[in-house]
Amino acid sequence: MWGNVGPRVAELSPLERVRLRRVAIRYAIHGWEVTPGACLARSRFVCGRAGCPTVGCHPALENWELAASADPARVATWWRSRPHGVLLPTGRAFDVLEVPAHLGRHVLDAVQIHPAGTGVRGPVLVTPTGRWMFLVRPGDPLRPELEHCFHVVRHGPGSWIPAPPTRLPEGTVRWAVAPEQARWQLPDSYLVQNTLIGALRASGVTLAPDLLPGHLPLPRRGM
């Protein structure tokens, strides 16, 4: 698989390689499916697939959606010899609401004091390029106010996110709120979306008209 890889993969210490593997296994143990990402080589990523034109962060496996696994033993084999990035498929154990940094900090501050308590608080990761990603319960689409808002991206089925401690050219992905801090619990998507809508309006962003009375999506019961 790796015979035709030209650029040298980023040098990682043995400790860093072990950390990538251990963290990937920990995600799997908690039921989060994992798939290996392409390896960082200088300022681009290489996956070992002949003719792959993608230079940004991407899955190392062509059939990554089918191959993704929460089996710790299988996950461990992927990191046995290569410093893969750790990618988490979305639309399975969780969806992700991705926003820019100025909104991410505002939303995180708001959810910390939200009256819904743990129903709106969950894991949040931050990329070195300033993207904030809120992990939420899967299955709920964006509210109509957010569907055409370019500030918000929903990652559902068919997508993935880079997870800590994956290294990107700009730096390392990190947790703003680690899963352990959230006790591996996921918040209701609509509660987080409501908080996000409030943050957008407070910053002067014009959104689509509100839903009609009685049409507001209700938070779902905890799973």
JSON list of C-alpha atoms in Angstrom, two decimals:
[
{"chain": "A", "resi": 1, "resn": "MET", "atom": "CA", "xyz": [0.00, 0.00, 0.00]},
{"chain": "A", "resi": 2, "resn": "TRP", "atom": "CA", "xyz": [2.79, 2.40, 0.90]},
{"chain": "A", "resi": 3, "resn": "GLY", "atom": "CA", "xyz": [5.40, 1.44, -1.71]},
{"chain": "A", "resi": 4, "resn": "ASN", "atom": "CA", "xyz": [4.71, 4.40, -4.01]},
{"chain": "A", "resi": 5, "resn": "VAL", "atom": "CA", "xyz": [4.59, 7.11, -1.36]},
{"chain": "A", "resi": 6, "resn": "GLY", "atom": "CA", "xyz": [7.10, 9.83, -2.29]},
{"chain": "A", "resi": 7, "resn": "PRO", "atom": "CA", "xyz": [7.10, 12.52, 0.44]},
{"chain": "A", "resi": 8, "resn": "ARG", "atom": "CA", "xyz": [8.48, 11.53, 3.81]},
{"chain": "A", "resi": 9, "resn": "VAL", "atom": "CA", "xyz": [5.84, 11.12, 6.47]},
{"chain": "A", "resi": 10, "resn": "ALA", "atom": "CA", "xyz": [6.16, 13.56, 9.37]},
{"chain": "A", "resi": 11, "resn": "GLU", "atom": "CA", "xyz": [8.59, 12.27, 11.96]},
{"chain": "A", "resi": 12, "resn": "LEU", "atom": "CA", "xyz": [6.81, 11.46, 15.22]},
{"chain": "A", "resi": 13, "resn": "SER", "atom": "CA", "xyz": [8.41, 10.28, 18.41]},
{"chain": "A", "resi": 14, "resn": "PRO", "atom": "CA", "xyz": [7.56, 6.74, 19.59]},
{"chain": "A", "resi": 15, "resn": "LEU", "atom": "CA", "xyz": [5.53, 8.36, 22.37]},
{"chain": "A", "resi": 16, "resn": "GLU", "atom": "CA", "xyz": [3.42, 10.33, 19.86]},
{"chain": "A", "resi": 17, "resn": "ARG", "atom": "CA", "xyz": [2.80, 7.22, 17.77]},
{"chain": "A", "resi": 18, "resn": "VAL", "atom": "CA", "xyz": [1.69, 5.30, 20.85]},
{"chain": "A", "resi": 19, "resn": "ARG", "atom": "CA", "xyz": [-0.55, 8.20, 21.86]},
{"chain": "A", "resi": 20, "resn": "LEU", "atom": "CA", "xyz": [-2.33, 8.24, 18.50]},
{"chain": "A", "resi": 21, "resn": "ARG", "atom": "CA", "xyz": [-3.02, 4.51, 18.80]},
{"chain": "A", "resi": 22, "resn": "ARG", "atom": "CA", "xyz": [-4.14, 4.69, 22.41]},
{"chain": "A", "resi": 23, "resn": "VAL", "atom": "CA", "xyz": [-6.52, 7.59, 21.80]},
{"chain": "A", "resi": 24, "resn": "ALA", "atom": "CA", "xyz": [-8.01, 5.91, 18.72]},
{"chain": "A", "resi": 25, "resn": "ILE", "atom": "CA", "xyz": [-8.61, 2.77, 20.80]},
{"chain": "A", "resi": 26, "resn": "ARG", "atom": "CA", "xyz": [-10.20, 4.81, 23.59]},
{"chain": "A", "resi": 27, "resn": "TYR", "atom": "CA", "xyz": [-12.68, 6.32, 21.14]},
{"chain": "A", "resi": 28, "resn": "ALA", "atom": "CA", "xyz": [-13.53, 2.82, 19.90]},
{"chain": "A", "resi": 29, "resn": "ILE", "atom": "CA", "xyz": [-13.98, 1.46, 23.43]},
{"chain": "A", "resi": 30, "resn": "HIS", "atom": "CA", "xyz": [-16.62, 4.14, 24.00]},
{"chain": "A", "resi": 31, "resn": "GLY", "atom": "CA", "xyz": [-18.50, 3.15, 20.85]},
{"chain": "A", "resi": 32, "resn": "TRP", "atom": "CA", "xyz": [-17.19, 5.83, 18.49]},
{"chain": "A", "resi": 33, "resn": "GLU", "atom": "CA", "xyz": [-16.25, 4.32, 15.15]},
{"chain": "A", "resi": 34, "resn": "VAL", "atom": "CA", "xyz": [-12.78, 5.26, 13.93]},
{"chain": "A", "resi": 35, "resn": "THR", "atom": "CA", "xyz": [-11.05, 5.25, 10.56]},
{"chain": "A", "resi": 36, "resn": "PRO", "atom": "CA", "xyz": [-7.37, 5.95, 9.85]},
{"chain": "A", "resi": 37, "resn": "GLY", "atom": "CA", "xyz": [-6.48, 9.23, 8.18]},
{"chain": "A", "resi": 38, "resn": "ALA", "atom": "CA", "xyz": [-3.74, 9.90, 5.65]},
{"chain": "A", "resi": 39, "resn": "CYS", "atom": "CA", "xyz": [-0.33, 10.64, 7.16]},
{"chain": "A", "resi": 40, "resn": "LEU", "atom": "CA", "xyz": [1.08, 14.16, 7.26]},
{"chain": "A", "resi": 41, "resn": "ALA", "atom": "CA", "xyz": [4.13, 14.59, 5.04]},
{"chain": "A", "resi": 42, "resn": "ARG", "atom": "CA", "xyz": [5.54, 18.12, 5.34]},
{"chain": "A", "resi": 43, "resn": "SER", "atom": "CA", "xyz": [2.54, 20.29, 4.39]},
{"chain": "A", "resi": 44, "resn": "ARG", "atom": "CA", "xyz": [0.41, 17.65, 2.64]},
{"chain": "A", "resi": 45, "resn": "PHE", "atom": "CA", "xyz": [-1.18, 14.31, 3.45]},
{"chain": "A", "resi": 46, "resn": "VAL", "atom": "CA", "xyz": [-0.35, 11.00, 1.78]},
{"chain": "A", "resi": 47, "resn": "CYS", "atom": "CA", "xyz": [-2.56, 7.93, 1.97]},
{"chain": "A", "resi": 48, "resn": "GLY", "atom": "CA", "xyz": [-0.53, 5.47, -0.12]},
{"chain": "A", "resi": 49, "resn": "ARG", "atom": "CA", "xyz": [-3.22, 5.03, -2.78]},
{"chain": "A", "resi": 50, "resn": "ALA", "atom": "CA", "xyz": [-1.70, 5.31, -6.25]},
{"chain": "A", "resi": 51, "resn": "GLY", "atom": "CA", "xyz": [-2.83, 8.46, -8.04]},
{"chain": "A", "resi": 52, "resn": "CYS", "atom": "CA", "xyz": [-4.75, 9.95, -5.11]},
{"chain": "A", "resi": 53, "resn": "PRO", "atom": "CA", "xyz": [-5.01, 13.70, -5.88]},
{"chain": "A", "resi": 54, "resn": "THR", "atom": "CA", "xyz": [-6.08, 14.80, -2.38]},
{"chain": "A", "resi": 55, "resn": "VAL", "atom": "CA", "xyz": [-3.38, 16.70, -0.47]},
{"chain": "A", "resi": 56, "resn": "GLY", "atom": "CA", "xyz": [-5.54, 17.81, 2.48]},
{"chain": "A", "resi": 57, "resn": "CYS", "atom": "CA", "xyz": [-6.58, 15.71, 5.44]},
{"chain": "A", "resi": 58, "resn": "HIS", "atom": "CA", "xyz": [-8.56, 12.70, 4.20]},
{"chain": "A", "resi": 59, "resn": "PRO", "atom": "CA", "xyz": [-9.20, 9.01, 4.98]},
{"chain": "A", "resi": 60, "resn": "ALA", "atom": "CA", "xyz": [-6.36, 6.62, 4.27]},
{"chain": "A", "resi": 61, "resn": "LEU", "atom": "CA", "xyz": [-8.78, 3.90, 3.13]},
{"chain": "A", "resi": 62, "resn": "GLU", "atom": "CA", "xyz": [-10.79, 4.21, -0.07]},
{"chain": "A", "resi": 63, "resn": "ASN", "atom": "CA", "xyz": [-13.69, 2.29, 1.50]},
{"chain": "A", "resi": 64, "resn": "TRP", "atom": "CA", "xyz": [-13.42, 4.17, 4.80]},
{"chain": "A", "resi": 65, "resn": "GLU", "atom": "CA", "xyz": [-17.20, 4.28, 5.39]},
{"chain": "A", "resi": 66, "resn": "LEU", "atom": "CA", "xyz": [-17.44, 0.48, 5.35]},
{"chain": "A", "resi": 67, "resn": "ALA", "atom": "CA", "xyz": [-14.10, -0.08, 7.06]},
{"chain": "A", "resi": 68, "resn": "ALA", "atom": "CA", "xyz": [-14.68, 2.30, 10.00]},
{"chain": "A", "resi": 69, "resn": "SER", "atom": "CA", "xyz": [-14.82, 0.31, 13.20]},
{"chain": "A", "resi": 70, "resn": "ALA", "atom": "CA", "xyz": [-15.37, 0.51, 16.94]},
{"chain": "A", "resi": 71, "resn": "ASP", "atom": "CA", "xyz": [-13.54, -2.79, 17.46]},
{"chain": "A", "resi": 72, "resn": "PRO", "atom": "CA", "xyz": [-10.48, -1.88, 19.59]},
{"chain": "A", "resi": 73, "resn": "ALA", "atom": "CA", "xyz": [-8.41, -4.77, 18.23]},
{"chain": "A", "resi": 74, "resn": "ARG", "atom": "CA", "xyz": [-9.04, -3.79, 14.63]},
{"chain": "A", "resi": 75, "resn": "VAL", "atom": "CA", "xyz": [-8.40, -0.13, 15.35]},
{"chain": "A", "resi": 76, "resn": "ALA", "atom": "CA", "xyz": [-5.08, -0.99, 16.99]},
{"chain": "A", "resi": 77, "resn": "THR", "atom": "CA", "xyz": [-3.80, -2.69, 13.81]},
{"chain": "A", "resi": 78, "resn": "TRP", "atom": "CA", "xyz": [-4.19, 0.50, 11.76]},
{"chain": "A", "resi": 79, "resn": "TRP", "atom": "CA", "xyz": [-1.79, 2.42, 14.01]},
{"chain": "A", "resi": 80, "resn": "ARG", "atom": "CA", "xyz": [0.73, -0.39, 14.43]},
{"chain": "A", "resi": 81, "resn": "SER", "atom": "CA", "xyz": [3.22, 0.93, 11.87]},
{"chain": "A", "resi": 82, "resn": "ARG", "atom": "CA", "xyz": [2.04, 4.31, 10.54]},
{"chain": "A", "resi": 83, "resn": "PRO", "atom": "CA", "xyz": [1.26, 7.67, 12.25]},
{"chain": "A", "resi": 84, "resn": "HIS", "atom": "CA", "xyz": [-2.25, 7.93, 10.82]},
{"chain": "A", "resi": 85, "resn": "GLY", "atom": "CA", "xyz": [-4.49, 10.81, 11.68]},
{"chain": "A", "resi": 86, "resn": "VAL", "atom": "CA", "xyz": [-7.49, 9.82, 13.79]},
{"chain": "A", "resi": 87, "resn": "LEU", "atom": "CA", "xyz": [-10.75, 10.39, 11.90]},
{"chain": "A", "resi": 88, "resn": "LEU", "atom": "CA", "xyz": [-14.25, 9.93, 13.32]},
{"chain": "A", "resi": 89, "resn": "PRO", "atom": "CA", "xyz": [-17.13, 9.24, 10.89]},
{"chain": "A", "resi": 90, "resn": "THR", "atom": "CA", "xyz": [-20.20, 11.34, 11.63]},
{"chain": "A", "resi": 91, "resn": "GLY", "atom": "CA", "xyz": [-23.87, 10.46, 11.37]},
{"chain": "A", "resi": 92, "resn": "ARG", "atom": "CA", "xyz": [-23.30, 7.33, 13.46]},
{"chain": "A", "resi": 93, "resn": "ALA", "atom": "CA", "xyz": [-22.55, 7.79, 17.16]},
{"chain": "A", "resi": 94, "resn": "PHE", "atom": "CA", "xyz": [-22.92, 11.55, 16.75]},
{"chain": "A", "resi": 95, "resn": "ASP", "atom": "CA", "xyz": [-23.42, 14.45, 14.34]},
{"chain": "A", "resi": 96, "resn": "VAL", "atom": "CA", "xyz": [-21.24, 17.56, 14.40]},
{"chain": "A", "resi": 97, "resn": "LEU", "atom": "CA", "xyz": [-22.11, 21.24, 14.18]},
{"chain": "A", "resi": 98, "resn": "GLU", "atom": "CA", "xyz": [-19.09, 23.13, 12.85]},
{"chain": "A", "resi": 99, "resn": "VAL", "atom": "CA", "xyz": [-18.73, 26.90, 13.28]},
{"chain": "A", "resi": 100, "resn": "PRO", "atom": "CA", "xyz": [-15.96, 29.55, 13.10]},
{"chain": "A", "resi": 101, "resn": "ALA", "atom": "CA", "xyz": [-13.98, 30.46, 16.20]},
{"chain": "A", "resi": 102, "resn": "HIS", "atom": "CA", "xyz": [-15.80, 33.69, 17.09]},
{"chain": "A", "resi": 103, "resn": "LEU", "atom": "CA", "xyz": [-19.09, 31.81, 17.26]},
{"chain": "A", "resi": 104, "resn": "GLY", "atom": "CA", "xyz": [-17.63, 28.71, 18.87]},
{"chain": "A", "resi": 105, "resn": "ARG", "atom": "CA", "xyz": [-16.40, 30.52, 21.94]},
{"chain": "A", "resi": 106, "resn": "HIS", "atom": "CA", "xyz": [-19.71, 32.38, 22.29]},
{"chain": "A", "resi": 107, "resn": "VAL", "atom": "CA", "xyz": [-21.74, 29.18, 22.06]},
{"chain": "A", "resi": 108, "resn": "LEU", "atom": "CA", "xyz": [-19.47, 27.32, 24.49]},
{"chain": "A", "resi": 109, "resn": "ASP", "atom": "CA", "xyz": [-19.81, 30.10, 27.06]},
{"chain": "A", "resi": 110, "resn": "ALA", "atom": "CA", "xyz": [-23.59, 30.06, 26.61]},
{"chain": "A", "resi": 111, "resn": "VAL", "atom": "CA", "xyz": [-24.01, 26.30, 27.01]},
{"chain": "A", "resi": 112, "resn": "GLN", "atom": "CA", "xyz": [-21.96, 26.28, 30.21]},
{"chain": "A", "resi": 113, "resn": "ILE", "atom": "CA", "xyz": [-24.72, 28.28, 31.92]},
{"chain": "A", "resi": 114, "resn": "HIS", "atom": "CA", "xyz": [-27.69, 26.96, 29.91]},
{"chain": "A", "resi": 115, "resn": "PRO", "atom": "CA", "xyz": [-30.70, 26.04, 32.10]},
{"chain": "A", "resi": 116, "resn": "ALA", "atom": "CA", "xyz": [-30.98, 22.68, 30.30]},
{"chain": "A", "resi": 117, "resn": "GLY", "atom": "CA", "xyz": [-27.75, 21.64, 32.01]},
{"chain": "A", "resi": 118, "resn": "THR", "atom": "CA", "xyz": [-26.20, 18.45, 30.63]},
{"chain": "A", "resi": 119, "resn": "GLY", "atom": "CA", "xyz": [-28.83, 18.33, 27.90]},
{"chain": "A", "resi": 120, "resn": "VAL", "atom": "CA", "xyz": [-26.92, 21.01, 26.01]},
{"chain": "A", "resi": 121, "resn": "ARG", "atom": "CA", "xyz": [-23.32, 20.34, 27.11]},
{"chain": "A", "resi": 122, "resn": "GLY", "atom": "CA", "xyz": [-21.08, 17.88, 25.33]},
{"chain": "A", "resi": 123, "resn": "PRO", "atom": "CA", "xyz": [-17.67, 17.34, 23.72]},
{"chain": "A", "resi": 124, "resn": "VAL", "atom": "CA", "xyz": [-16.27, 20.22, 21.65]},
{"chain": "A", "resi": 125, "resn": "LEU", "atom": "CA", "xyz": [-13.11, 20.09, 19.56]},
{"chain": "A", "resi": 126, "resn": "VAL", "atom": "CA", "xyz": [-11.11, 22.89, 17.96]},
{"chain": "A", "resi": 127, "resn": "THR", "atom": "CA", "xyz": [-8.92, 22.66, 14.86]},
{"chain": "A", "resi": 128, "resn": "PRO", "atom": "CA", "xyz": [-5.71, 24.70, 14.52]},
{"chain": "A", "resi": 129, "resn": "THR", "atom": "CA", "xyz": [-7.38, 26.65, 11.70]},
{"chain": "A", "resi": 130, "resn": "GLY", "atom": "CA", "xyz": [-10.01, 27.96, 14.14]},
{"chain": "A", "resi": 131, "resn": "ARG", "atom": "CA", "xyz": [-12.99, 25.71, 13.42]},
{"chain": "A", "resi": 132, "resn": "TRP", "atom": "CA", "xyz": [-15.07, 24.68, 16.44]},
{"chain": "A", "resi": 133, "resn": "MET", "atom": "CA", "xyz": [-16.97, 21.40, 16.29]},
{"chain": "A", "resi": 134, "resn": "PHE", "atom": "CA", "xyz": [-19.81, 20.58, 18.68]},
{"chain": "A", "resi": 135, "resn": "LEU", "atom": "CA", "xyz": [-20.64, 16.88, 18.93]},
{"chain": "A", "resi": 136, "resn": "VAL", "atom": "CA", "xyz": [-24.40, 16.28, 19.28]},
{"chain": "A", "resi": 137, "resn": "ARG", "atom": "CA", "xyz": [-26.86, 13.40, 19.13]},
{"chain": "A", "resi": 138, "resn": "PRO", "atom": "CA", "xyz": [-27.22, 12.13, 15.56]},
{"chain": "A", "resi": 139, "resn": "GLY", "atom": "CA", "xyz": [-30.18, 12.29, 13.22]},
{"chain": "A", "resi": 140, "resn": "ASP", "atom": "CA", "xyz": [-31.54, 15.83, 13.51]},
{"chain": "A", "resi": 141, "resn": "PRO", "atom": "CA", "xyz": [-31.26, 18.14, 10.47]},
{"chain": "A", "resi": 142, "resn": "LEU", "atom": "CA", "xyz": [-30.42, 21.81, 10.73]},
{"chain": "A", "resi": 143, "resn": "ARG", "atom": "CA", "xyz": [-33.22, 24.10, 11.78]},
{"chain": "A", "resi": 144, "resn": "PRO", "atom": "CA", "xyz": [-34.62, 26.14, 8.85]},
{"chain": "A", "resi": 145, "resn": "GLU", "atom": "CA", "xyz": [-32.91, 29.29, 10.15]},
{"chain": "A", "resi": 146, "resn": "LEU", "atom": "CA", "xyz": [-29.51, 27.60, 9.73]},
{"chain": "A", "resi": 147, "resn": "GLU", "atom": "CA", "xyz": [-29.99, 25.67, 6.50]},
{"chain": "A", "resi": 148, "resn": "HIS", "atom": "CA", "xyz": [-28.57, 28.44, 4.32]},
{"chain": "A", "resi": 149, "resn": "CYS", "atom": "CA", "xyz": [-26.27, 30.04, 6.87]},
{"chain": "A", "resi": 150, "resn": "PHE", "atom": "CA", "xyz": [-22.68, 29.71, 5.63]},
{"chain": "A", "resi": 151, "resn": "HIS", "atom": "CA", "xyz": [-21.38, 30.07, 9.20]},
{"chain": "A", "resi": 152, "resn": "VAL", "atom": "CA", "xyz": [-22.73, 26.63, 10.13]},
{"chain": "A", "resi": 153, "resn": "VAL", "atom": "CA", "xyz": [-21.86, 23.21, 8.70]},
{"chain": "A", "resi": 154, "resn": "ARG", "atom": "CA", "xyz": [-23.59, 20.03, 9.84]},
{"chain": "A", "resi": 155, "resn": "HIS", "atom": "CA", "xyz": [-21.61, 16.82, 9.50]},
{"chain": "A", "resi": 156, "resn": "GLY", "atom": "CA", "xyz": [-23.91, 13.81, 9.26]},
{"chain": "A", "resi": 157, "resn": "PRO", "atom": "CA", "xyz": [-23.82, 10.50, 7.35]},
{"chain": "A", "resi": 158, "resn": "GLY", "atom": "CA", "xyz": [-21.04, 10.30, 4.78]},
{"chain": "A", "resi": 159, "resn": "SER", "atom": "CA", "xyz": [-18.79, 12.83, 6.49]},
{"chain": "A", "resi": 160, "resn": "TRP", "atom": "CA", "xyz": [-15.99, 12.70, 9.06]},
{"chain": "A", "resi": 161, "resn": "ILE", "atom": "CA", "xyz": [-13.97, 14.97, 11.34]},
{"chain": "A", "resi": 162, "resn": "PRO", "atom": "CA", "xyz": [-10.31, 14.94, 12.42]},
{"chain": "A", "resi": 163, "resn": "ALA", "atom": "CA", "xyz": [-10.11, 14.13, 16.11]},
{"chain": "A", "resi": 164, "resn": "PRO", "atom": "CA", "xyz": [-7.47, 14.95, 18.72]},
{"chain": "A", "resi": 165, "resn": "PRO", "atom": "CA", "xyz": [-4.54, 14.37, 18.72]},
{"chain": "A", "resi": 166, "resn": "THR", "atom": "CA", "xyz": [-4.44, 14.43, 14.89]},
{"chain": "A", "resi": 167, "resn": "ARG", "atom": "CA", "xyz": [-1.77, 16.77, 13.55]},
{"chain": "A", "resi": 168, "resn": "LEU", "atom": "CA", "xyz": [-2.56, 19.15, 10.68]},
{"chain": "A", "resi": 169, "resn": "PRO", "atom": "CA", "xyz": [-0.01, 21.38, 8.90]},
{"chain": "A", "resi": 170, "resn": "GLU", "atom": "CA", "xyz": [-1.12, 24.32, 11.08]},
{"chain": "A", "resi": 171, "resn": "GLY", "atom": "CA", "xyz": [-0.95, 22.42, 14.37]},
{"chain": "A", "resi": 172, "resn": "THR", "atom": "CA", "xyz": [-2.75, 19.77, 16.40]},
{"chain": "A", "resi": 173, "resn": "VAL", "atom": "CA", "xyz": [-6.49, 19.25, 16.79]},
{"chain": "A", "resi": 174, "resn": "ARG", "atom": "CA", "xyz": [-7.46, 19.64, 20.46]},
{"chain": "A", "resi": 175, "resn": "TRP", "atom": "CA", "xyz": [-10.45, 19.30, 22.75]},
{"chain": "A", "resi": 176, "resn": "ALA", "atom": "CA", "xyz": [-12.02, 22.48, 24.15]},
{"chain": "A", "resi": 177, "resn": "VAL", "atom": "CA", "xyz": [-14.31, 20.15, 26.11]},
{"chain": "A", "resi": 178, "resn": "ALA", "atom": "CA", "xyz": [-12.96, 16.59, 26.23]},
{"chain": "A", "resi": 179, "resn": "PRO", "atom": "CA", "xyz": [-15.34, 13.61, 26.09]},
{"chain": "A", "resi": 180, "resn": "GLU", "atom": "CA", "xyz": [-14.30, 12.69, 29.62]},
{"chain": "A", "resi": 181, "resn": "GLN", "atom": "CA", "xyz": [-15.36, 16.14, 30.84]},
{"chain": "A", "resi": 182, "resn": "ALA", "atom": "CA", "xyz": [-18.77, 15.54, 29.28]},
{"chain": "A", "resi": 183, "resn": "ARG", "atom": "CA", "xyz": [-18.83, 11.96, 30.64]},
{"chain": "A", "resi": 184, "resn": "TRP", "atom": "CA", "xyz": [-19.07, 10.79, 27.03]},
{"chain": "A", "resi": 185, "resn": "GLN", "atom": "CA", "xyz": [-22.61, 12.16, 26.88]},
{"chain": "A", "resi": 186, "resn": "LEU", "atom": "CA", "xyz": [-23.97, 13.96, 23.81]},
{"chain": "A", "resi": 187, "resn": "PRO", "atom": "CA", "xyz": [-26.26, 16.99, 23.95]},
{"chain": "A", "resi": 188, "resn": "ASP", "atom": "CA", "xyz": [-29.53, 17.42, 22.13]},
{"chain": "A", "resi": 189, "resn": "SER", "atom": "CA", "xyz": [-28.83, 18.84, 18.67]},
{"chain": "A", "resi": 190, "resn": "TYR", "atom": "CA", "xyz": [-31.73, 21.30, 18.68]},
{"chain": "A", "resi": 191, "resn": "LEU", "atom": "CA", "xyz": [-30.78, 22.72, 22.07]},
{"chain": "A", "resi": 192, "resn": "VAL", "atom": "CA", "xyz": [-27.29, 23.44, 20.73]},
{"chain": "A", "resi": 193, "resn": "GLN", "atom": "CA", "xyz": [-28.75, 24.82, 17.50]},
{"chain": "A", "resi": 194, "resn": "ASN", "atom": "CA", "xyz": [-31.02, 27.16, 19.48]},
{"chain": "A", "resi": 195, "resn": "THR", "atom": "CA", "xyz": [-27.98, 28.46, 21.35]},
{"chain": "A", "resi": 196, "resn": "LEU", "atom": "CA", "xyz": [-26.14, 28.89, 18.06]},
{"chain": "A", "resi": 197, "resn": "ILE", "atom": "CA", "xyz": [-29.03, 30.85, 16.57]},
{"chain": "A", "resi": 198, "resn": "GLY", "atom": "CA", "xyz": [-28.96, 33.19, 19.54]},
{"chain": "A", "resi": 199, "resn": "ALA", "atom": "CA", "xyz": [-25.21, 33.73, 19.13]},
{"chain": "A", "resi": 200, "resn": "LEU", "atom": "CA", "xyz": [-25.60, 34.45, 15.41]},
{"chain": "A", "resi": 201, "resn": "ARG", "atom": "CA", "xyz": [-28.34, 37.00, 15.97]},
{"chain": "A", "resi": 202, "resn": "ALA", "atom": "CA", "xyz": [-26.38, 38.65, 18.77]},
{"chain": "A", "resi": 203, "resn": "SER", "atom": "CA", "xyz": [-23.48, 39.09, 16.35]},
{"chain": "A", "resi": 204, "resn": "GLY", "atom": "CA", "xyz": [-25.74, 40.75, 13.77]},
{"chain": "A", "resi": 205, "resn": "VAL", "atom": "CA", "xyz": [-26.13, 37.85, 11.33]},
{"chain": "A", "resi": 206, "resn": "THR", "atom": "CA", "xyz": [-29.45, 37.85, 9.49]},
{"chain": "A", "resi": 207, "resn": "LEU", "atom": "CA", "xyz": [-31.10, 34.43, 9.47]},
{"chain": "A", "resi": 208, "resn": "ALA", "atom": "CA", "xyz": [-34.10, 32.95, 7.70]},
{"chain": "A", "resi": 209, "resn": "PRO", "atom": "CA", "xyz": [-37.50, 33.74, 9.26]},
{"chain": "A", "resi": 210, "resn": "ASP", "atom": "CA", "xyz": [-38.38, 31.95, 12.47]},
{"chain": "A", "resi": 211, "resn": "LEU", "atom": "CA", "xyz": [-40.54, 28.87, 12.37]},
{"chain": "A", "resi": 212, "resn": "LEU", "atom": "CA", "xyz": [-44.26, 29.35, 12.77]},
{"chain": "A", "resi": 213, "resn": "PRO", "atom": "CA", "xyz": [-45.62, 28.84, 16.29]},
{"chain": "A", "resi": 214, "resn": "GLY", "atom": "CA", "xyz": [-46.10, 25.16, 16.98]},
{"chain": "A", "resi": 215, "resn": "HIS", "atom": "CA", "xyz": [-43.53, 24.11, 14.37]},
{"chain": "A", "resi": 216, "resn": "LEU", "atom": "CA", "xyz": [-40.46, 24.44, 16.54]},
{"chain": "A", "resi": 217, "resn": "PRO", "atom": "CA", "xyz": [-38.50, 21.16, 16.71]},
{"chain": "A", "resi": 218, "resn": "LEU", "atom": "CA", "xyz": [-38.54, 19.83, 20.24]},
{"chain": "A", "resi": 219, "resn": "PRO", "atom": "CA", "xyz": [-35.53, 18.35, 22.01]},
{"chain": "A", "resi": 220, "resn": "ARG", "atom": "CA", "xyz": [-35.58, 14.57, 21.90]},
{"chain": "A", "resi": 221, "resn": "ARG", "atom": "CA", "xyz": [-35.41, 12.41, 24.95]},
{"chain": "A", "resi": 222, "resn": "GLY", "atom": "CA", "xyz": [-31.96, 11.22, 26.02]},
{"chain": "A", "resi": 223, "resn": "MET", "atom": "CA", "xyz": [-30.79, 8.00, 24.44]}
]
